[in-house]
Amino acid sequence: MAWSGPDGRRLYYEDTGRGDTVVLLHGWGGSIIELDHLRRELVSGFRVVAVDLPGSGRSEPKPRHYAPGYYLDDARALLGLLDRLEVGVAHLVGFSDGGEEALLMAALAPGRALSAVTWGAAGRVETSPEMLDALAHVVDAPAGPLETLAAYLVQAYGVAEARIMTESWAGALGAIIESGGDVSRSRAALITCPALLITGTHDPFCPPELVREMADAIPRGEFREATGGGHDVHRSHRGWLVSTVADWLSDH
């Protein structure tokens, strides 16, 4: 299904299951398929609204030209989708950029968040100039662990569109870092719902100390480390993450 917001952008979503609503948000450049194994587990007890983030999967705009304020723009668009679906309150679950959006949504509309669960999200952006440069040129010059990302982006979006996405995304992240790196860290005190922040021991983008800092700043925040994991905890610790998320949601 798709919904067009006030700006005309279409957001693709799938709405399945019954019970308290869970909004499920994938990582940058991905799609709802990325977390389908988690959705299948949750639909037995929850209504799951899985959304393709703006510019990713089947959502618009295409190609996405990322601007420094895209996190805030996207969080507002996602809250608009909940308005359209007449969802008053929901659990917010997300990975990486989807996790950043979940935390920002909880801060922008604290009365609408039953709880939040994220992995690979820290409420702020911190990375090296070298990594930003590698991300900007990942389509044409992939190296090391970024080769898998490059192959996926080219297959999913084509070379030209993937190049626009990565170059503008890296530029937006660089601008955010130059402005202090804040995504939702400055709004942490506004996140009043229970929040579980997870990250892998070796996450290069969201190291444990950074995520723990965000969790400690949230009034009802908790931190858990996926021992030995990297950024994609839903892949390296698949069973553990599914049970952790499901148990958390059931308890809240």
PDB file of C-alpha atoms in Angstrom:
ATOM      1  CA  MET A   1       0.000   0.000   0.000  1.00  0.00           C
ATOM      2  CA  ALA A   2       1.089   3.584  -0.493  1.00  0.00           C
ATOM      3  CA  TRP A   3       0.241   6.936   1.064  1.00  0.00           C
ATOM      4  CA  SER A   4       1.036  10.363  -0.340  1.00  0.00           C
ATOM      5  CA  GLY A   5       1.975  12.990   2.206  1.00  0.00           C
ATOM      6  CA  PRO A   6       1.361  16.745   2.045  1.00  0.00           C
ATOM      7  CA  ASP A   7       4.497  17.182  -0.076  1.00  0.00           C
ATOM      8  CA  GLY A   8       3.277  14.611  -2.587  1.00  0.00           C
ATOM      9  CA  ARG A   9       5.854  11.974  -1.701  1.00  0.00           C
ATOM     10  CA  ARG A  10       4.551   8.417  -1.650  1.00  0.00           C
ATOM     11  CA  LEU A  11       5.404   6.185   1.279  1.00  0.00           C
ATOM     12  CA  TYR A  12       5.038   2.457   0.721  1.00  0.00           C
ATOM     13  CA  TYR A  13       3.960   0.397   3.710  1.00  0.00           C
ATOM     14  CA  GLU A  14       2.503  -2.998   4.571  1.00  0.00           C
ATOM     15  CA  ASP A  15       0.002  -3.308   7.420  1.00  0.00           C
ATOM     16  CA  THR A  16      -0.416  -6.815   8.864  1.00  0.00           C
ATOM     17  CA  GLY A  17      -1.465  -8.500  12.099  1.00  0.00           C
ATOM     18  CA  ARG A  18      -3.652  -7.418  15.001  1.00  0.00           C
ATOM     19  CA  GLY A  19      -2.986  -5.948  18.429  1.00  0.00           C
ATOM     20  CA  ASP A  20      -0.909  -3.013  19.607  1.00  0.00           C
ATOM     21  CA  THR A  21       0.767  -1.322  16.654  1.00  0.00           C
ATOM     22  CA  VAL A  22       4.469  -1.771  15.943  1.00  0.00           C
ATOM     23  CA  VAL A  23       6.086   0.535  13.393  1.00  0.00           C
ATOM     24  CA  LEU A  24       9.001  -1.330  11.796  1.00  0.00           C
ATOM     25  CA  LEU A  25      11.712   0.733  10.092  1.00  0.00           C
ATOM     26  CA  HIS A  26      14.637  -0.648   8.085  1.00  0.00           C
ATOM     27  CA  GLY A  27      18.109   0.816   7.565  1.00  0.00           C
ATOM     28  CA  TRP A  28      19.310   3.344   4.996  1.00  0.00           C
ATOM     29  CA  GLY A  29      18.809   2.268   1.383  1.00  0.00           C
ATOM     30  CA  GLY A  30      17.031  -0.937   2.371  1.00  0.00           C
ATOM     31  CA  SER A  31      13.384  -1.954   2.298  1.00  0.00           C
ATOM     32  CA  ILE A  32      10.802  -3.692   4.447  1.00  0.00           C
ATOM     33  CA  ILE A  33      12.141  -7.014   3.153  1.00  0.00           C
ATOM     34  CA  GLU A  34      15.295  -6.443   5.224  1.00  0.00           C
ATOM     35  CA  LEU A  35      13.429  -7.063   8.485  1.00  0.00           C
ATOM     36  CA  ASP A  36      10.819  -9.491   7.200  1.00  0.00           C
ATOM     37  CA  HIS A  37      11.972 -12.260   9.536  1.00  0.00           C
ATOM     38  CA  LEU A  38      11.278  -9.985  12.508  1.00  0.00           C
ATOM     39  CA  ARG A  39       7.909  -8.959  11.124  1.00  0.00           C
ATOM     40  CA  ARG A  40       6.865 -12.599  10.710  1.00  0.00           C
ATOM     41  CA  GLU A  41       7.630 -13.190  14.366  1.00  0.00           C
ATOM     42  CA  LEU A  42       5.744 -10.122  15.566  1.00  0.00           C
ATOM     43  CA  VAL A  43       2.518 -10.384  13.548  1.00  0.00           C
ATOM     44  CA  SER A  44       1.259 -13.210  15.745  1.00  0.00           C
ATOM     45  CA  GLY A  45       0.755 -10.728  18.583  1.00  0.00           C
ATOM     46  CA  PHE A  46       0.922  -7.239  17.109  1.00  0.00           C
ATOM     47  CA  ARG A  47      -0.289  -5.095  14.259  1.00  0.00           C
ATOM     48  CA  VAL A  48       2.911  -4.422  12.317  1.00  0.00           C
ATOM     49  CA  VAL A  49       3.187  -1.409  10.023  1.00  0.00           C
ATOM     50  CA  ALA A  50       6.397  -1.952   8.047  1.00  0.00           C
ATOM     51  CA  VAL A  51       7.441   1.117   6.079  1.00  0.00           C
ATOM     52  CA  ASP A  52       9.923   1.752   3.286  1.00  0.00           C
ATOM     53  CA  LEU A  53      11.768   4.890   4.375  1.00  0.00           C
ATOM     54  CA  PRO A  54      11.438   7.922   2.074  1.00  0.00           C
ATOM     55  CA  GLY A  55      13.530   7.379  -1.049  1.00  0.00           C
ATOM     56  CA  SER A  56      14.150   3.697  -0.260  1.00  0.00           C
ATOM     57  CA  GLY A  57      12.467   0.514  -1.413  1.00  0.00           C
ATOM     58  CA  ARG A  58       9.179   1.442  -3.048  1.00  0.00           C
ATOM     59  CA  SER A  59       8.860   4.845  -1.389  1.00  0.00           C
ATOM     60  CA  GLU A  60       9.527   8.179  -3.058  1.00  0.00           C
ATOM     61  CA  PRO A  61      11.211  10.488  -3.970  1.00  0.00           C
ATOM     62  CA  LYS A  62      13.376   8.674  -6.527  1.00  0.00           C
ATOM     63  CA  PRO A  63      16.220   9.266  -6.772  1.00  0.00           C
ATOM     64  CA  ARG A  64      16.552  10.592  -3.247  1.00  0.00           C
ATOM     65  CA  HIS A  65      18.641  13.723  -2.858  1.00  0.00           C
ATOM     66  CA  TYR A  66      19.465  13.782   0.855  1.00  0.00           C
ATOM     67  CA  ALA A  67      19.673  17.132   2.656  1.00  0.00           C
ATOM     68  CA  PRO A  68      21.093  17.779   6.150  1.00  0.00           C
ATOM     69  CA  GLY A  69      17.585  17.993   7.615  1.00  0.00           C
ATOM     70  CA  TYR A  70      16.385  14.693   6.205  1.00  0.00           C
ATOM     71  CA  TYR A  71      16.096  12.903   9.548  1.00  0.00           C
ATOM     72  CA  LEU A  72      13.633  15.474  10.842  1.00  0.00           C
ATOM     73  CA  ASP A  73      11.744  15.618   7.541  1.00  0.00           C
ATOM     74  CA  ASP A  74      11.392  11.845   7.441  1.00  0.00           C
ATOM     75  CA  ALA A  75      10.312  11.539  11.083  1.00  0.00           C
ATOM     76  CA  ARG A  76       7.534  14.025  10.433  1.00  0.00           C
ATOM     77  CA  ALA A  77       6.495  12.166   7.283  1.00  0.00           C
ATOM     78  CA  LEU A  78       6.327   8.891   9.216  1.00  0.00           C
ATOM     79  CA  LEU A  79       4.200  10.493  11.931  1.00  0.00           C
ATOM     80  CA  GLY A  80       1.963  11.759   9.138  1.00  0.00           C
ATOM     81  CA  LEU A  81       1.536   8.197   7.920  1.00  0.00           C
ATOM     82  CA  LEU A  82       0.415   7.159  11.403  1.00  0.00           C
ATOM     83  CA  ASP A  83      -2.127   9.975  11.306  1.00  0.00           C
ATOM     84  CA  ARG A  84      -3.389   8.654   7.974  1.00  0.00           C
ATOM     85  CA  LEU A  85      -3.729   5.149   9.426  1.00  0.00           C
ATOM     86  CA  GLU A  86      -5.424   6.564  12.539  1.00  0.00           C
ATOM     87  CA  VAL A  87      -2.754   5.038  14.763  1.00  0.00           C
ATOM     88  CA  GLY A  88      -2.750   6.942  18.027  1.00  0.00           C
ATOM     89  CA  VAL A  89       0.088   5.163  19.813  1.00  0.00           C
ATOM     90  CA  ALA A  90       2.662   2.625  18.673  1.00  0.00           C
ATOM     91  CA  HIS A  91       5.868   0.829  19.505  1.00  0.00           C
ATOM     92  CA  LEU A  92       8.695   2.192  17.354  1.00  0.00           C
ATOM     93  CA  VAL A  93      11.259  -0.366  16.174  1.00  0.00           C
ATOM     94  CA  GLY A  94      14.117   0.432  13.834  1.00  0.00           C
ATOM     95  CA  PHE A  95      17.592  -0.411  12.574  1.00  0.00           C
ATOM     96  CA  SER A  96      20.304   2.135  11.728  1.00  0.00           C
ATOM     97  CA  ASP A  97      18.602   5.089  10.002  1.00  0.00           C
ATOM     98  CA  GLY A  98      15.271   3.477  10.872  1.00  0.00           C
ATOM     99  CA  GLY A  99      16.381   3.435  14.492  1.00  0.00           C
ATOM    100  CA  GLU A 100      17.371   7.083  14.339  1.00  0.00           C
ATOM    101  CA  GLU A 101      13.916   7.852  12.949  1.00  0.00           C
ATOM    102  CA  ALA A 102      12.267   5.827  15.724  1.00  0.00           C
ATOM    103  CA  LEU A 103      14.097   7.791  18.424  1.00  0.00           C
ATOM    104  CA  LEU A 104      13.339  11.103  16.749  1.00  0.00           C
ATOM    105  CA  MET A 105       9.653  10.207  16.377  1.00  0.00           C
ATOM    106  CA  ALA A 106       9.520   9.333  20.081  1.00  0.00           C
ATOM    107  CA  ALA A 107      11.050  12.716  20.911  1.00  0.00           C
ATOM    108  CA  LEU A 108       8.790  14.691  18.576  1.00  0.00           C
ATOM    109  CA  ALA A 109       5.592  12.971  19.717  1.00  0.00           C
ATOM    110  CA  PRO A 110       6.266  11.435  23.151  1.00  0.00           C
ATOM    111  CA  GLY A 111       2.598  10.796  23.824  1.00  0.00           C
ATOM    112  CA  ARG A 112       2.377   8.513  20.799  1.00  0.00           C
ATOM    113  CA  ALA A 113       5.274   6.176  21.623  1.00  0.00           C
ATOM    114  CA  LEU A 114       4.477   3.090  23.689  1.00  0.00           C
ATOM    115  CA  SER A 115       8.137   2.103  23.564  1.00  0.00           C
ATOM    116  CA  ALA A 116      11.154   2.231  21.268  1.00  0.00           C
ATOM    117  CA  VAL A 117      13.639  -0.465  20.293  1.00  0.00           C
ATOM    118  CA  THR A 118      16.636   0.314  18.115  1.00  0.00           C
ATOM    119  CA  TRP A 119      19.902  -1.228  17.033  1.00  0.00           C
ATOM    120  CA  GLY A 120      22.703   0.531  15.210  1.00  0.00           C
ATOM    121  CA  ALA A 121      21.372   3.960  16.243  1.00  0.00           C
ATOM    122  CA  ALA A 122      22.937   6.454  18.647  1.00  0.00           C
ATOM    123  CA  GLY A 123      20.980   9.691  18.333  1.00  0.00           C
ATOM    124  CA  ARG A 124      23.933  11.364  16.668  1.00  0.00           C
ATOM    125  CA  VAL A 125      26.249  10.905  13.690  1.00  0.00           C
ATOM    126  CA  GLU A 126      29.956  10.337  14.228  1.00  0.00           C
ATOM    127  CA  THR A 127      32.222   8.968  11.523  1.00  0.00           C
ATOM    128  CA  SER A 128      35.554   9.763   9.929  1.00  0.00           C
ATOM    129  CA  PRO A 129      36.131  11.853   6.795  1.00  0.00           C
ATOM    130  CA  GLU A 130      37.614   8.729   5.236  1.00  0.00           C
ATOM    131  CA  MET A 131      34.406   6.763   5.809  1.00  0.00           C
ATOM    132  CA  LEU A 132      32.289   9.589   4.415  1.00  0.00           C
ATOM    133  CA  ASP A 133      34.466   9.656   1.311  1.00  0.00           C
ATOM    134  CA  ALA A 134      34.181   5.878   0.972  1.00  0.00           C
ATOM    135  CA  LEU A 135      30.386   6.091   1.243  1.00  0.00           C
ATOM    136  CA  ALA A 136      30.221   8.902  -1.309  1.00  0.00           C
ATOM    137  CA  HIS A 137      32.135   6.806  -3.854  1.00  0.00           C
ATOM    138  CA  VAL A 138      30.901   3.358  -2.858  1.00  0.00           C
ATOM    139  CA  VAL A 139      29.125   2.718  -6.171  1.00  0.00           C
ATOM    140  CA  ASP A 140      32.188   3.333  -8.327  1.00  0.00           C
ATOM    141  CA  ALA A 141      34.957   2.309  -5.943  1.00  0.00           C
ATOM    142  CA  PRO A 142      33.648  -0.120  -3.315  1.00  0.00           C
ATOM    143  CA  ALA A 143      36.204  -1.461  -0.887  1.00  0.00           C
ATOM    144  CA  GLY A 144      36.230  -4.046   1.877  1.00  0.00           C
ATOM    145  CA  PRO A 145      32.984  -4.408   3.823  1.00  0.00           C
ATOM    146  CA  LEU A 146      31.293  -1.780   1.625  1.00  0.00           C
ATOM    147  CA  GLU A 147      31.395  -4.083  -1.409  1.00  0.00           C
ATOM    148  CA  THR A 148      28.237  -5.854  -0.237  1.00  0.00           C
ATOM    149  CA  LEU A 149      26.435  -2.525   0.186  1.00  0.00           C
ATOM    150  CA  ALA A 150      27.530  -1.366  -3.261  1.00  0.00           C
ATOM    151  CA  ALA A 151      26.331  -4.557  -4.932  1.00  0.00           C
ATOM    152  CA  TYR A 152      22.955  -4.312  -3.212  1.00  0.00           C
ATOM    153  CA  LEU A 153      22.428  -0.650  -4.104  1.00  0.00           C
ATOM    154  CA  VAL A 154      23.275  -1.185  -7.765  1.00  0.00           C
ATOM    155  CA  GLN A 155      20.950  -4.181  -7.972  1.00  0.00           C
ATOM    156  CA  ALA A 156      18.098  -2.403  -6.158  1.00  0.00           C
ATOM    157  CA  TYR A 157      18.345   1.062  -7.690  1.00  0.00           C
ATOM    158  CA  GLY A 158      20.635   0.938 -10.710  1.00  0.00           C
ATOM    159  CA  VAL A 159      24.021   2.624 -11.021  1.00  0.00           C
ATOM    160  CA  ALA A 160      22.858   6.182 -11.725  1.00  0.00           C
ATOM    161  CA  GLU A 161      20.264   6.341  -8.951  1.00  0.00           C
ATOM    162  CA  ALA A 162      22.515   4.602  -6.428  1.00  0.00           C
ATOM    163  CA  ARG A 163      25.281   7.096  -7.193  1.00  0.00           C
ATOM    164  CA  ILE A 164      22.973  10.050  -6.519  1.00  0.00           C
ATOM    165  CA  MET A 165      21.743   8.468  -3.295  1.00  0.00           C
ATOM    166  CA  THR A 166      25.178   7.707  -1.876  1.00  0.00           C
ATOM    167  CA  GLU A 167      26.817  10.981  -2.848  1.00  0.00           C
ATOM    168  CA  SER A 168      24.004  13.111  -1.429  1.00  0.00           C
ATOM    169  CA  TRP A 169      23.700  10.935   1.691  1.00  0.00           C
ATOM    170  CA  ALA A 170      27.407  11.230   2.466  1.00  0.00           C
ATOM    171  CA  GLY A 171      27.160  14.976   1.915  1.00  0.00           C
ATOM    172  CA  ALA A 172      24.192  15.256   4.263  1.00  0.00           C
ATOM    173  CA  LEU A 173      25.949  13.225   6.956  1.00  0.00           C
ATOM    174  CA  GLY A 174      29.039  15.402   6.592  1.00  0.00           C
ATOM    175  CA  ALA A 175      26.954  18.545   7.061  1.00  0.00           C
ATOM    176  CA  ILE A 176      25.272  17.047  10.132  1.00  0.00           C
ATOM    177  CA  ILE A 177      28.674  16.213  11.632  1.00  0.00           C
ATOM    178  CA  GLU A 178      29.958  19.725  10.935  1.00  0.00           C
ATOM    179  CA  SER A 179      26.949  21.063  12.846  1.00  0.00           C
ATOM    180  CA  GLY A 180      27.711  18.889  15.873  1.00  0.00           C
ATOM    181  CA  GLY A 181      26.343  15.521  14.780  1.00  0.00           C
ATOM    182  CA  ASP A 182      22.985  15.781  16.506  1.00  0.00           C
ATOM    183  CA  VAL A 183      20.007  13.742  15.291  1.00  0.00           C
ATOM    184  CA  SER A 184      17.948  13.184  18.446  1.00  0.00           C
ATOM    185  CA  ARG A 185      20.622  13.357  21.168  1.00  0.00           C
ATOM    186  CA  SER A 186      19.640  16.907  22.136  1.00  0.00           C
ATOM    187  CA  ARG A 187      16.020  15.731  22.485  1.00  0.00           C
ATOM    188  CA  ALA A 188      16.783  12.623  24.561  1.00  0.00           C
ATOM    189  CA  ALA A 189      15.039  14.002  27.646  1.00  0.00           C
ATOM    190  CA  LEU A 190      11.831  14.292  25.606  1.00  0.00           C
ATOM    191  CA  ILE A 191      11.759  10.533  24.962  1.00  0.00           C
ATOM    192  CA  THR A 192       9.556   9.534  27.870  1.00  0.00           C
ATOM    193  CA  CYS A 193       8.649   6.009  26.753  1.00  0.00           C
ATOM    194  CA  PRO A 194      10.700   2.942  27.685  1.00  0.00           C
ATOM    195  CA  ALA A 195      13.528   2.684  25.161  1.00  0.00           C
ATOM    196  CA  LEU A 196      15.908  -0.194  24.487  1.00  0.00           C
ATOM    197  CA  LEU A 197      19.042   0.706  22.538  1.00  0.00           C
ATOM    198  CA  ILE A 198      21.126  -2.168  21.180  1.00  0.00           C
ATOM    199  CA  THR A 199      24.422  -2.148  19.345  1.00  0.00           C
ATOM    200  CA  GLY A 200      27.151  -4.576  18.375  1.00  0.00           C
ATOM    201  CA  THR A 201      30.535  -4.642  20.081  1.00  0.00           C
ATOM    202  CA  HIS A 202      32.265  -3.747  16.835  1.00  0.00           C
ATOM    203  CA  ASP A 203      29.703  -1.442  15.221  1.00  0.00           C
ATOM    204  CA  PRO A 204      31.860   1.064  13.269  1.00  0.00           C
ATOM    205  CA  PHE A 205      29.077   3.651  13.077  1.00  0.00           C
ATOM    206  CA  CYS A 206      27.460   3.301  16.508  1.00  0.00           C
ATOM    207  CA  PRO A 207      30.059   1.996  18.987  1.00  0.00           C
ATOM    208  CA  PRO A 208      28.820   0.814  22.381  1.00  0.00           C
ATOM    209  CA  GLU A 209      30.040   3.859  24.299  1.00  0.00           C
ATOM    210  CA  LEU A 210      28.103   6.208  22.013  1.00  0.00           C
ATOM    211  CA  VAL A 211      24.891   4.186  22.185  1.00  0.00           C
ATOM    212  CA  ARG A 212      25.175   3.721  25.952  1.00  0.00           C
ATOM    213  CA  GLU A 213      25.517   7.503  26.291  1.00  0.00           C
ATOM    214  CA  MET A 214      22.252   7.997  24.411  1.00  0.00           C
ATOM    215  CA  ALA A 215      20.484   5.304  26.436  1.00  0.00           C
ATOM    216  CA  ASP A 216      21.643   6.920  29.676  1.00  0.00           C
ATOM    217  CA  ALA A 217      20.294  10.288  28.498  1.00  0.00           C
ATOM    218  CA  ILE A 218      16.806   8.862  27.911  1.00  0.00           C
ATOM    219  CA  PRO A 219      14.819   8.885  31.189  1.00  0.00           C
ATOM    220  CA  ARG A 220      13.662   5.269  30.786  1.00  0.00           C
ATOM    221  CA  GLY A 221      16.433   4.133  28.490  1.00  0.00           C
ATOM    222  CA  GLU A 222      18.193   0.763  28.609  1.00  0.00           C
ATOM    223  CA  PHE A 223      21.305  -0.431  26.800  1.00  0.00           C
ATOM    224  CA  ARG A 224      22.267  -3.891  25.604  1.00  0.00           C
ATOM    225  CA  GLU A 225      25.329  -4.995  23.688  1.00  0.00           C
ATOM    226  CA  ALA A 226      25.293  -7.719  21.052  1.00  0.00           C
ATOM    227  CA  THR A 227      28.587  -9.330  21.962  1.00  0.00           C
ATOM    228  CA  GLY A 228      30.911  -9.659  18.999  1.00  0.00           C
ATOM    229  CA  GLY A 229      28.421  -8.083  16.613  1.00  0.00           C
ATOM    230  CA  GLY A 230      28.863  -5.269  14.127  1.00  0.00           C
ATOM    231  CA  HIS A 231      26.297  -2.900  12.651  1.00  0.00           C
ATOM    232  CA  ASP A 232      23.921  -5.520  11.188  1.00  0.00           C
ATOM    233  CA  VAL A 233      22.933  -7.218  14.439  1.00  0.00           C
ATOM    234  CA  HIS A 234      19.718  -8.499  12.827  1.00  0.00           C
ATOM    235  CA  ARG A 235      21.941 -10.680  10.635  1.00  0.00           C
ATOM    236  CA  SER A 236      24.783 -11.681  12.957  1.00  0.00           C
ATOM    237  CA  HIS A 237      22.544 -12.231  16.007  1.00  0.00           C
ATOM    238  CA  ARG A 238      19.283 -12.974  14.233  1.00  0.00           C
ATOM    239  CA  GLY A 239      17.657 -15.314  16.747  1.00  0.00           C
ATOM    240  CA  TRP A 240      18.813 -13.315  19.755  1.00  0.00           C
ATOM    241  CA  LEU A 241      17.569 -10.035  18.319  1.00  0.00           C
ATOM    242  CA  VAL A 242      14.161 -11.416  17.355  1.00  0.00           C
ATOM    243  CA  SER A 243      13.581 -12.845  20.830  1.00  0.00           C
ATOM    244  CA  THR A 244      14.922  -9.704  22.519  1.00  0.00           C
ATOM    245  CA  VAL A 245      12.637  -7.402  20.527  1.00  0.00           C
ATOM    246  CA  ALA A 246       9.605  -9.671  20.894  1.00  0.00           C
ATOM    247  CA  ASP A 247      10.094 -10.021  24.651  1.00  0.00           C
ATOM    248  CA  TRP A 248      10.593  -6.274  25.079  1.00  0.00           C
ATOM    249  CA  LEU A 249       7.439  -5.408  23.182  1.00  0.00           C
ATOM    250  CA  SER A 250       5.404  -7.992  25.075  1.00  0.00           C
ATOM    251  CA  ASP A 251       6.600  -6.530  28.386  1.00  0.00           C
ATOM    252  CA  HIS A 252       5.761  -2.955  27.417  1.00  0.00           C
TER     253      HIS A 252
END
